[in-house]
Amino acid sequence: MAKMCNSCGTVVDDNFQNCPNCGAVVVAQQTATPNMQQPSYQQPAYQQAGVYPEQKSKMAAGLLGIFLGAWGIHNFYLGNTGRGVAQIIVSLVTCGIGSIWGLIEGIMILTGSIKTDANGIPLKD
Ligand SMILES: [Zn+2]
């Protein structure tokens, strides 16, 4: 059985403690899964670059939540359509008592407890 160098990927004979290619110490337990790598989750290009094409406004989302949170408007704004619909239903069913849910979320947005929209894109100040 051969093992694989963690540094350069060279397949190293079991008899060697060090990689002949780069000199790194090769650990034997890597043998079983020579292709073991992190799951190849590809981040969207804009996240890799740290640039977001359409950041939504934290202030707008927060104010929408505080004033129109009963109707889930801030969640529609952020793309959380399902949650927005749920807030409308909760507000109707509870005769408006449940509208405090949206109000609280609006405050959480303004205080930074909610930092991203439905796509995980950070809200801009
Ligand atoms: Zn190596």
mmCIF file of C-alpha atoms and ligand atoms in Angstrom:
data_model
loop_
_atom_site.group_PDB
_atom_site.id
_atom_site.type_symbol
_atom_site.label_atom_id
_atom_site.label_comp_id
_atom_site.label_asym_id
_atom_site.label_seq_id
_atom_site.Cartn_x
_atom_site.Cartn_y
_atom_site.Cartn_z
ATOM 1 C CA MET A 1 0.000 0.000 0.000
ATOM 2 C CA ALA A 2 1.130 3.492 -0.686
ATOM 3 C CA LYS A 3 0.325 6.671 1.120
ATOM 4 C CA MET A 4 -0.131 10.125 -0.174
ATOM 5 C CA CYS A 5 1.766 13.274 0.679
ATOM 6 C CA ASN A 6 -0.498 15.874 2.242
ATOM 7 C CA SER A 7 1.604 18.701 0.902
ATOM 8 C CA CYS A 8 2.061 17.921 -2.756
ATOM 9 C CA GLY A 9 -0.108 14.874 -3.415
ATOM 10 C CA THR A 10 2.743 12.627 -4.442
ATOM 11 C CA VAL A 11 2.093 8.946 -3.813
ATOM 12 C CA VAL A 12 4.767 7.804 -1.370
ATOM 13 C CA ASP A 13 5.883 4.248 -0.717
ATOM 14 C CA ASP A 14 5.114 2.985 2.793
ATOM 15 C CA ASN A 15 8.818 2.568 3.475
ATOM 16 C CA PHE A 16 9.407 6.306 3.317
ATOM 17 C CA GLN A 17 8.707 8.598 6.256
ATOM 18 C CA ASN A 18 9.093 11.678 4.131
ATOM 19 C CA CYS A 19 7.819 12.643 0.737
ATOM 20 C CA PRO A 20 10.607 12.268 -1.854
ATOM 21 C CA ASN A 21 9.147 15.135 -3.796
ATOM 22 C CA CYS A 22 8.739 17.873 -1.182
ATOM 23 C CA GLY A 23 10.199 16.351 1.984
ATOM 24 C CA ALA A 24 7.047 16.661 4.084
ATOM 25 C CA VAL A 25 6.385 13.992 6.696
ATOM 26 C CA VAL A 26 3.809 11.593 5.324
ATOM 27 C CA VAL A 27 1.315 10.136 7.782
ATOM 28 C CA ALA A 28 0.381 6.529 7.175
ATOM 29 C CA GLN A 29 -3.278 6.851 8.135
ATOM 30 C CA GLN A 30 -3.923 8.919 5.047
ATOM 31 C CA THR A 31 -3.512 5.726 3.046
ATOM 32 C CA ALA A 32 -7.087 4.537 3.118
ATOM 33 C CA THR A 33 -8.503 7.536 1.326
ATOM 34 C CA PRO A 34 -5.869 8.918 -1.022
ATOM 35 C CA ASN A 35 -8.420 11.211 -2.587
ATOM 36 C CA MET A 36 -9.798 12.442 0.708
ATOM 37 C CA GLN A 37 -10.555 16.091 0.350
ATOM 38 C CA GLN A 38 -13.084 18.523 1.644
ATOM 39 C CA PRO A 39 -16.467 18.164 -0.058
ATOM 40 C CA SER A 40 -16.137 20.089 -3.250
ATOM 41 C CA TYR A 41 -18.645 22.775 -2.379
ATOM 42 C CA GLN A 42 -18.282 25.529 -4.886
ATOM 43 C CA GLN A 43 -18.969 28.944 -3.513
ATOM 44 C CA PRO A 44 -20.681 31.373 -5.841
ATOM 45 C CA ALA A 45 -18.164 33.567 -7.599
ATOM 46 C CA TYR A 46 -19.325 36.682 -5.825
ATOM 47 C CA GLN A 47 -18.631 35.085 -2.437
ATOM 48 C CA GLN A 48 -15.150 33.999 -3.472
ATOM 49 C CA ALA A 49 -14.422 37.531 -4.552
ATOM 50 C CA GLY A 50 -16.056 39.007 -1.445
ATOM 51 C CA VAL A 51 -18.241 41.127 -3.691
ATOM 52 C CA TYR A 52 -21.998 40.926 -3.532
ATOM 53 C CA PRO A 53 -24.029 41.942 -6.548
ATOM 54 C CA GLU A 54 -27.209 42.950 -4.785
ATOM 55 C CA GLN A 55 -26.809 43.601 -1.103
ATOM 56 C CA LYS A 56 -30.039 44.662 0.473
ATOM 57 C CA SER A 57 -30.262 47.577 2.849
ATOM 58 C CA LYS A 58 -30.204 46.749 6.542
ATOM 59 C CA MET A 59 -31.979 50.006 7.355
ATOM 60 C CA ALA A 60 -34.723 49.393 4.803
ATOM 61 C CA ALA A 61 -35.260 45.812 5.933
ATOM 62 C CA GLY A 62 -35.318 46.797 9.596
ATOM 63 C CA LEU A 63 -37.778 49.643 9.103
ATOM 64 C CA LEU A 64 -40.009 47.467 6.940
ATOM 65 C CA GLY A 65 -40.020 44.899 9.734
ATOM 66 C CA ILE A 66 -40.890 47.451 12.397
ATOM 67 C CA PHE A 67 -43.645 49.213 10.477
ATOM 68 C CA LEU A 68 -44.912 46.513 8.126
ATOM 69 C CA GLY A 69 -43.661 43.385 9.863
ATOM 70 C CA ALA A 70 -47.215 42.250 10.507
ATOM 71 C CA TRP A 71 -47.429 41.559 6.763
ATOM 72 C CA GLY A 72 -43.951 40.092 6.526
ATOM 73 C CA ILE A 73 -42.877 42.825 4.112
ATOM 74 C CA HIS A 74 -39.282 42.793 5.353
ATOM 75 C CA ASN A 75 -39.123 39.041 4.697
ATOM 76 C CA PHE A 76 -40.416 39.486 1.156
ATOM 77 C CA TYR A 77 -37.774 42.181 0.748
ATOM 78 C CA LEU A 78 -35.067 39.802 1.995
ATOM 79 C CA GLY A 79 -36.346 36.905 -0.109
ATOM 80 C CA ASN A 80 -37.766 34.872 2.786
ATOM 81 C CA THR A 81 -41.065 34.487 1.004
ATOM 82 C CA GLY A 82 -42.289 31.522 3.012
ATOM 83 C CA ARG A 83 -41.659 33.282 6.302
ATOM 84 C CA GLY A 84 -43.369 36.407 5.034
ATOM 85 C CA VAL A 85 -46.465 34.442 4.112
ATOM 86 C CA ALA A 86 -46.378 32.778 7.519
ATOM 87 C CA GLN A 87 -46.282 36.173 9.214
ATOM 88 C CA ILE A 88 -49.337 37.347 7.306
ATOM 89 C CA ILE A 89 -51.205 34.222 8.374
ATOM 90 C CA VAL A 90 -50.074 34.539 11.991
ATOM 91 C CA SER A 91 -51.130 38.192 12.067
ATOM 92 C CA LEU A 92 -54.563 37.364 10.652
ATOM 93 C CA VAL A 93 -55.149 34.337 12.851
ATOM 94 C CA THR A 94 -54.149 36.167 16.022
ATOM 95 C CA CYS A 95 -56.036 39.355 15.082
ATOM 96 C CA GLY A 96 -52.780 41.277 14.971
ATOM 97 C CA ILE A 97 -51.188 40.019 18.165
ATOM 98 C CA GLY A 98 -48.807 37.860 16.164
ATOM 99 C CA SER A 99 -47.605 40.892 14.254
ATOM 100 C CA ILE A 100 -45.097 41.433 17.055
ATOM 101 C CA TRP A 101 -43.111 38.659 15.364
ATOM 102 C CA GLY A 102 -42.322 40.909 12.410
ATOM 103 C CA LEU A 103 -41.657 43.850 14.701
ATOM 104 C CA ILE A 104 -39.102 41.826 16.654
ATOM 105 C CA GLU A 105 -37.412 40.701 13.449
ATOM 106 C CA GLY A 106 -37.237 44.292 12.293
ATOM 107 C CA ILE A 107 -35.453 45.219 15.515
ATOM 108 C CA MET A 108 -33.156 42.187 15.170
ATOM 109 C CA ILE A 109 -32.224 43.335 11.677
ATOM 110 C CA LEU A 110 -31.393 46.841 12.885
ATOM 111 C CA THR A 111 -29.405 45.559 15.865
ATOM 112 C CA GLY A 112 -27.468 43.122 13.683
ATOM 113 C CA SER A 113 -28.914 39.893 15.067
ATOM 114 C CA ILE A 114 -30.138 39.154 11.555
ATOM 115 C CA LYS A 115 -27.249 39.895 9.223
ATOM 116 C CA THR A 116 -28.083 38.267 5.916
ATOM 117 C CA ASP A 117 -30.879 37.928 3.409
ATOM 118 C CA ALA A 118 -32.402 34.652 2.200
ATOM 119 C CA ASN A 119 -29.389 34.004 -0.022
ATOM 120 C CA GLY A 120 -26.893 34.520 2.782
ATOM 121 C CA ILE A 121 -25.748 37.820 1.348
ATOM 122 C CA PRO A 122 -24.831 40.269 4.118
ATOM 123 C CA LEU A 123 -27.023 43.312 4.481
ATOM 124 C CA LYS A 124 -25.282 46.588 3.820
ATOM 125 C CA ASP A 125 -25.430 49.425 6.302
HETATM 126 ZN ZN ZN B 1 5.202 15.991 -1.001
#
